[in-house]
GROMACS .gro file of C-alpha atoms in nm:
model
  220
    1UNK     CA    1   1.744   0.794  10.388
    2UNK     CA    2   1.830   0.538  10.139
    3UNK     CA    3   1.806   0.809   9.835
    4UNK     CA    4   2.049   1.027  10.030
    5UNK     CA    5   2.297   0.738  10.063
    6UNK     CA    6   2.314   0.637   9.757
    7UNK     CA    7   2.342   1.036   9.618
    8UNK     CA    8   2.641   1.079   9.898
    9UNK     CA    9   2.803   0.774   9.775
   10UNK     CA   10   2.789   0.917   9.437
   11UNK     CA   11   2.943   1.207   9.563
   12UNK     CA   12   3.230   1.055   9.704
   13UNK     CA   13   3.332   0.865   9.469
   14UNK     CA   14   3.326   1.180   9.243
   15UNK     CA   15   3.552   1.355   9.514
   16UNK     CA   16   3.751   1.075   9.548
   17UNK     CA   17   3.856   1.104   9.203
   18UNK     CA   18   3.892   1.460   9.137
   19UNK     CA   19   4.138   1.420   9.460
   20UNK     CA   20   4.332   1.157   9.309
   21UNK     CA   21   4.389   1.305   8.972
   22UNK     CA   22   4.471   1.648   9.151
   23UNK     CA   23   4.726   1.500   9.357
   24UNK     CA   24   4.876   1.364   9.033
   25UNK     CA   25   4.874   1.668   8.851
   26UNK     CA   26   5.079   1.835   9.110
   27UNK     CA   27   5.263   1.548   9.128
   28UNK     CA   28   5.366   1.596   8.784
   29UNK     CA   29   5.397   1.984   8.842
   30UNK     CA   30   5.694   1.935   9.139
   31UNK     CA   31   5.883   1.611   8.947
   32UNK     CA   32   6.244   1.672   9.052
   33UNK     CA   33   6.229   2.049   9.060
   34UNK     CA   34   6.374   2.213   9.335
   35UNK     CA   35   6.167   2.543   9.268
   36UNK     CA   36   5.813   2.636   9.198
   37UNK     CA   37   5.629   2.932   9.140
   38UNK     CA   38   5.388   2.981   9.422
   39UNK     CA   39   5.133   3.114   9.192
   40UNK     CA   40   5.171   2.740   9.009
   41UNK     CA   41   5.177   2.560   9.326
   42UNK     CA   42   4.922   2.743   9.568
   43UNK     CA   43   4.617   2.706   9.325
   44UNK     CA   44   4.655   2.362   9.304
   45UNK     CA   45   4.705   2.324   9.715
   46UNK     CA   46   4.370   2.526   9.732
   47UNK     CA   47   4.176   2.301   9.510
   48UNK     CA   48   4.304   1.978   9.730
   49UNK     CA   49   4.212   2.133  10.068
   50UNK     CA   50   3.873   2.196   9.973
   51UNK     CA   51   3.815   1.885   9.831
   52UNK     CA   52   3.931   1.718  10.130
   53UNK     CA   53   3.711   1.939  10.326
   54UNK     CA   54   3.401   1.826  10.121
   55UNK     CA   55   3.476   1.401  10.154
   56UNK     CA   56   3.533   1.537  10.549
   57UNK     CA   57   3.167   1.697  10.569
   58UNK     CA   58   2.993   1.331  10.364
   59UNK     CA   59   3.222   1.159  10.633
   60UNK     CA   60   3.024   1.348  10.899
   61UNK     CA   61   2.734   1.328  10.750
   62UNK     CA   62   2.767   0.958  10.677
   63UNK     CA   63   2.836   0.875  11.033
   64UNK     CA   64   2.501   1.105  11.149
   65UNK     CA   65   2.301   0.906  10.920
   66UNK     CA   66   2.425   0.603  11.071
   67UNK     CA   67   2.366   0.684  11.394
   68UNK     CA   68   1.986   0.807  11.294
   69UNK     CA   69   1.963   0.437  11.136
   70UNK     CA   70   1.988   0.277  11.463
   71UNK     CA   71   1.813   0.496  11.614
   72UNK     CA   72   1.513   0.419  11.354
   73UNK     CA   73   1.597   0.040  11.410
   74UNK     CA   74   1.582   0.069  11.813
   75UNK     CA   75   1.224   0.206  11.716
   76UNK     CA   76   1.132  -0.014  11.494
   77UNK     CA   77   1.216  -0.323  11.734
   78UNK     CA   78   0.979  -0.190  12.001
   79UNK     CA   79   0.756  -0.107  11.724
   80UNK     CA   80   0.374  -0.353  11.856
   81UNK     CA   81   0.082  -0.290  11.633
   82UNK     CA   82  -0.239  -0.420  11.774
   83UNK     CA   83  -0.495  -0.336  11.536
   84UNK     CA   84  -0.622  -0.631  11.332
   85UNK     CA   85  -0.556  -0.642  10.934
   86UNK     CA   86  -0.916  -0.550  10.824
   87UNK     CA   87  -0.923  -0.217  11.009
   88UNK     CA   88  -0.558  -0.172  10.887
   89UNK     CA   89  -0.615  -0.191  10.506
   90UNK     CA   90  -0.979   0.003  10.592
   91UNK     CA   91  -0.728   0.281  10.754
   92UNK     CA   92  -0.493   0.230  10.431
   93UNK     CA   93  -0.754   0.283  10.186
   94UNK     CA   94  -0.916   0.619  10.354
   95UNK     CA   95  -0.577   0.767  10.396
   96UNK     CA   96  -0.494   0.695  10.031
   97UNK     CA   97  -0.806   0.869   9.937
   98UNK     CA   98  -0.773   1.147  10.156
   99UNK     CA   99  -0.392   1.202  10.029
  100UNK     CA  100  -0.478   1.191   9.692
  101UNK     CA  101  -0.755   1.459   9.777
  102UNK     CA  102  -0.506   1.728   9.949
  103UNK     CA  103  -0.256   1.652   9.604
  104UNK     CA  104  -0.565   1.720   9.380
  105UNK     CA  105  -0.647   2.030   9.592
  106UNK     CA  106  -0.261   2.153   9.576
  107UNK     CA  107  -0.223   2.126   9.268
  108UNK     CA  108  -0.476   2.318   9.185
  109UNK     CA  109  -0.451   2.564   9.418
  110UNK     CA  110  -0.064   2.590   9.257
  111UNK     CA  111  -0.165   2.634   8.945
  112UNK     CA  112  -0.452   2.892   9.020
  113UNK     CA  113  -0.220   3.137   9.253
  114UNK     CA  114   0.079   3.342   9.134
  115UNK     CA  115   0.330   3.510   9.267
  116UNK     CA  116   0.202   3.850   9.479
  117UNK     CA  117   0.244   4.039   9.768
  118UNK     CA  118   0.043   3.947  10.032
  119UNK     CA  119   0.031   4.214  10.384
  120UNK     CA  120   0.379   4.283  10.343
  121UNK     CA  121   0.490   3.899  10.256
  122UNK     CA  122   0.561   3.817   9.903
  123UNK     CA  123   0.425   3.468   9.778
  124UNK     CA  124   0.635   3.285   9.543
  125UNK     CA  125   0.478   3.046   9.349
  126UNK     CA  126   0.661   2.750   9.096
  127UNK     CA  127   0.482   2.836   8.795
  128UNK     CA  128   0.579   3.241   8.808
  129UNK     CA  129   0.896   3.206   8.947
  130UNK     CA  130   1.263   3.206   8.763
  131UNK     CA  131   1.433   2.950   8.927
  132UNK     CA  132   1.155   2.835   9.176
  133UNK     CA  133   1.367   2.529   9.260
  134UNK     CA  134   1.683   2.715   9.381
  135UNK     CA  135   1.510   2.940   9.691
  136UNK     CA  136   1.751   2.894   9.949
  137UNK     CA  137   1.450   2.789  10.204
  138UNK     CA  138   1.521   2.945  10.562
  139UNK     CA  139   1.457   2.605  10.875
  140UNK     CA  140   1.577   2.355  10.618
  141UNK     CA  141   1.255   2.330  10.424
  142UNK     CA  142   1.036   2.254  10.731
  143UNK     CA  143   0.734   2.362  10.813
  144UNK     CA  144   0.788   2.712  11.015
  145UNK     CA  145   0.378   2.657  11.149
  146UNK     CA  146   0.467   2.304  11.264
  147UNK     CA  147   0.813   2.407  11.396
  148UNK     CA  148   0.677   2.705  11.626
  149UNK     CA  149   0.303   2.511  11.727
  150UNK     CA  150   0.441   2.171  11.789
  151UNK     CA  151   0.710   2.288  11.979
  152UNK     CA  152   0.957   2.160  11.778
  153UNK     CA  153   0.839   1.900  11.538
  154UNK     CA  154   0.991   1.873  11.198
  155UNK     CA  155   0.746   1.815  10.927
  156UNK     CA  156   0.854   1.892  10.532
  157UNK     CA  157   0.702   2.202  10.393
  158UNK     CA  158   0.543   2.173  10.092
  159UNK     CA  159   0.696   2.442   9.799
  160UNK     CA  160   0.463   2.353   9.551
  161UNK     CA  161   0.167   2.557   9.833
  162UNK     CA  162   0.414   2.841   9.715
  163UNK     CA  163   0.734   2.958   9.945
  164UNK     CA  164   0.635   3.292  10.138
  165UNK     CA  165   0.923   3.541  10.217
  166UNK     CA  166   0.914   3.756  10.468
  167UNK     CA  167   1.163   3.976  10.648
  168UNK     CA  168   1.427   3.823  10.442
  169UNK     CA  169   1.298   3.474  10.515
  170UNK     CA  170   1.233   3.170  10.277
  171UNK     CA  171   0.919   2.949  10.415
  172UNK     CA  172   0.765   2.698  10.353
  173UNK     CA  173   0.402   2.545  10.490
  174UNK     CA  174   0.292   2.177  10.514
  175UNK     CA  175  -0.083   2.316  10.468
  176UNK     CA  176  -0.283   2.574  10.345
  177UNK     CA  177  -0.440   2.617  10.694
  178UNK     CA  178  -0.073   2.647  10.815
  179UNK     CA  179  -0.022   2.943  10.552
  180UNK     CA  180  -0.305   3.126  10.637
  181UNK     CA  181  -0.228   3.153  10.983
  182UNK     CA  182   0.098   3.290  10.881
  183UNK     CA  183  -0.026   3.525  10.661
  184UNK     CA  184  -0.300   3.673  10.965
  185UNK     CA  185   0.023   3.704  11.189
  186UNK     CA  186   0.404   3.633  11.089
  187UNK     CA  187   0.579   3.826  11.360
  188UNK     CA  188   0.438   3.507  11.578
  189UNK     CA  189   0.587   3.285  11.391
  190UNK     CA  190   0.887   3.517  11.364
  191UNK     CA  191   0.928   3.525  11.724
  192UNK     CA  192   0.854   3.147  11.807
  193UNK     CA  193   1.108   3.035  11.614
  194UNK     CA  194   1.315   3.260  11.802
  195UNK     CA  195   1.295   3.076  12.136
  196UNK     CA  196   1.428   2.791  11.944
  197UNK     CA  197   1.786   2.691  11.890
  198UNK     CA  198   1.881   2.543  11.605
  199UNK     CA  199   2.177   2.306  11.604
  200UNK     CA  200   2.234   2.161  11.231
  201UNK     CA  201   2.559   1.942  11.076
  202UNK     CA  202   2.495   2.168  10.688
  203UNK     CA  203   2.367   2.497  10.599
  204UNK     CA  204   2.146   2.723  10.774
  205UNK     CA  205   1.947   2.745  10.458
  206UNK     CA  206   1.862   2.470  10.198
  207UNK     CA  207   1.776   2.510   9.827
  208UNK     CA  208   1.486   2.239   9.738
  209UNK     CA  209   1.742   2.033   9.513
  210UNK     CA  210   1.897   1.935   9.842
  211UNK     CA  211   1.680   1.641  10.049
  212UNK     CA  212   1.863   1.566  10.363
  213UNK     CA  213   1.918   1.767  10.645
  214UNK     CA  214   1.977   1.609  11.001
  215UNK     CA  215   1.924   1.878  11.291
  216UNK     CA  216   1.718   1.877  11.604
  217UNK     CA  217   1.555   2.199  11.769
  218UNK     CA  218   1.578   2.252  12.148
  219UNK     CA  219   1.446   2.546  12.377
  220UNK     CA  220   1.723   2.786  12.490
   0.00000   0.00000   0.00000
């Protein structure tokens, strides 16, 4: 949350400037004229408007943010842990092992596969892919397994497992076990998701260079 703040404030102050300097140059376009060409003057209006638009949107999605903050905080504050500090760190330690297990095994299972069709779904994979990063990834990058089977639940899919299109739909997996039940039967994942609304503040897709998303999914 803190990466995407920082990146939005970035942005706006980016916007903020281009919209400043445009206003001058049309500014400096009208001086004391009484006429203009509208094919001088339009352009420029254009360019304004949808620069506007944009600081509007990070406005929006600043304020969403903010309200997912507190919500975080109101968490946090009811937040009791009762397990003592030994069987904490032993938790800590077998997790970190276990983590850096799945990473060895994905990374090796990335750089093994390549790109293929697969029972009528073609797998994409980073390594044999021109411009891997820029899939526009259908549910926002989450997990379509988790989404359907956990009624709901938003957990990142993980690209680098390979992005599986099918029926003209980007997807991504949190697990290989995830994949391979999509691969033995994607209409019922297909369908799931179907009996699913999904109310989002951006785009229906998102390309993996873009991190934040805020959405929820709710049954119809």
């Amino acid at each position: 949350l803190k990466s995407d703040v920082q990146t939005s404030e970035q942005k706006v102050e980016s916007l903020t400037g281009n919209y400043k300097k445009k206003l001058i140059d049309l500014q400096q376009l009208i001086g004391n004229k009484t006429s203009i060409p509208k094919d001088q003057v339009y352009p420029r209006f254009d360019a304004i408007s949808q620069i506007y638009s944009e600081l509007v949107e990070e406005k929006m999605l600043a304020m969403m943010r903010l309200e997912l903050l507190k919500v975080l905080l109101e968490y946090k504050a009811k937040l009791t842990c009762s397990l003592t500090e030994i069987i904490t760190k032993e938790a800590r330690l077998v997790y970190l092992d276990k983590a850096n297990e799945i990473r060895e095994e994905e990374a090796k299972f990335a750089g093994e596969q390549k790109s293929e069709a697969i029972k009528g779904i073609i797998r994409l994979m980073p390594s044999t892919t021109p411009d891997f990063m820029h899939i526009p990834l259908d549910y926002l990058g989450f997990c379509l397994w988790t989404i359907v089977k956990r009624n709901g639940l938003l957990l990142p899919g993980k690209p680098n497992l390979g992005v599986y299109k099918y029926q003209d739909h980007y997807c991504v997996f949190s697990s290989q076990a995830a994949i391979d039940e999509f691969l033995a039967d994607p209409d019922i994942f297909m369908k799931g998701v179907l009996n699913l609304s999904l109310i989002h503040i951006s785009e229906p897709t998102r390309p993996l260079y873009i991190s934040y998303a805020v959405f929820c999914l709710k049954k119809k």
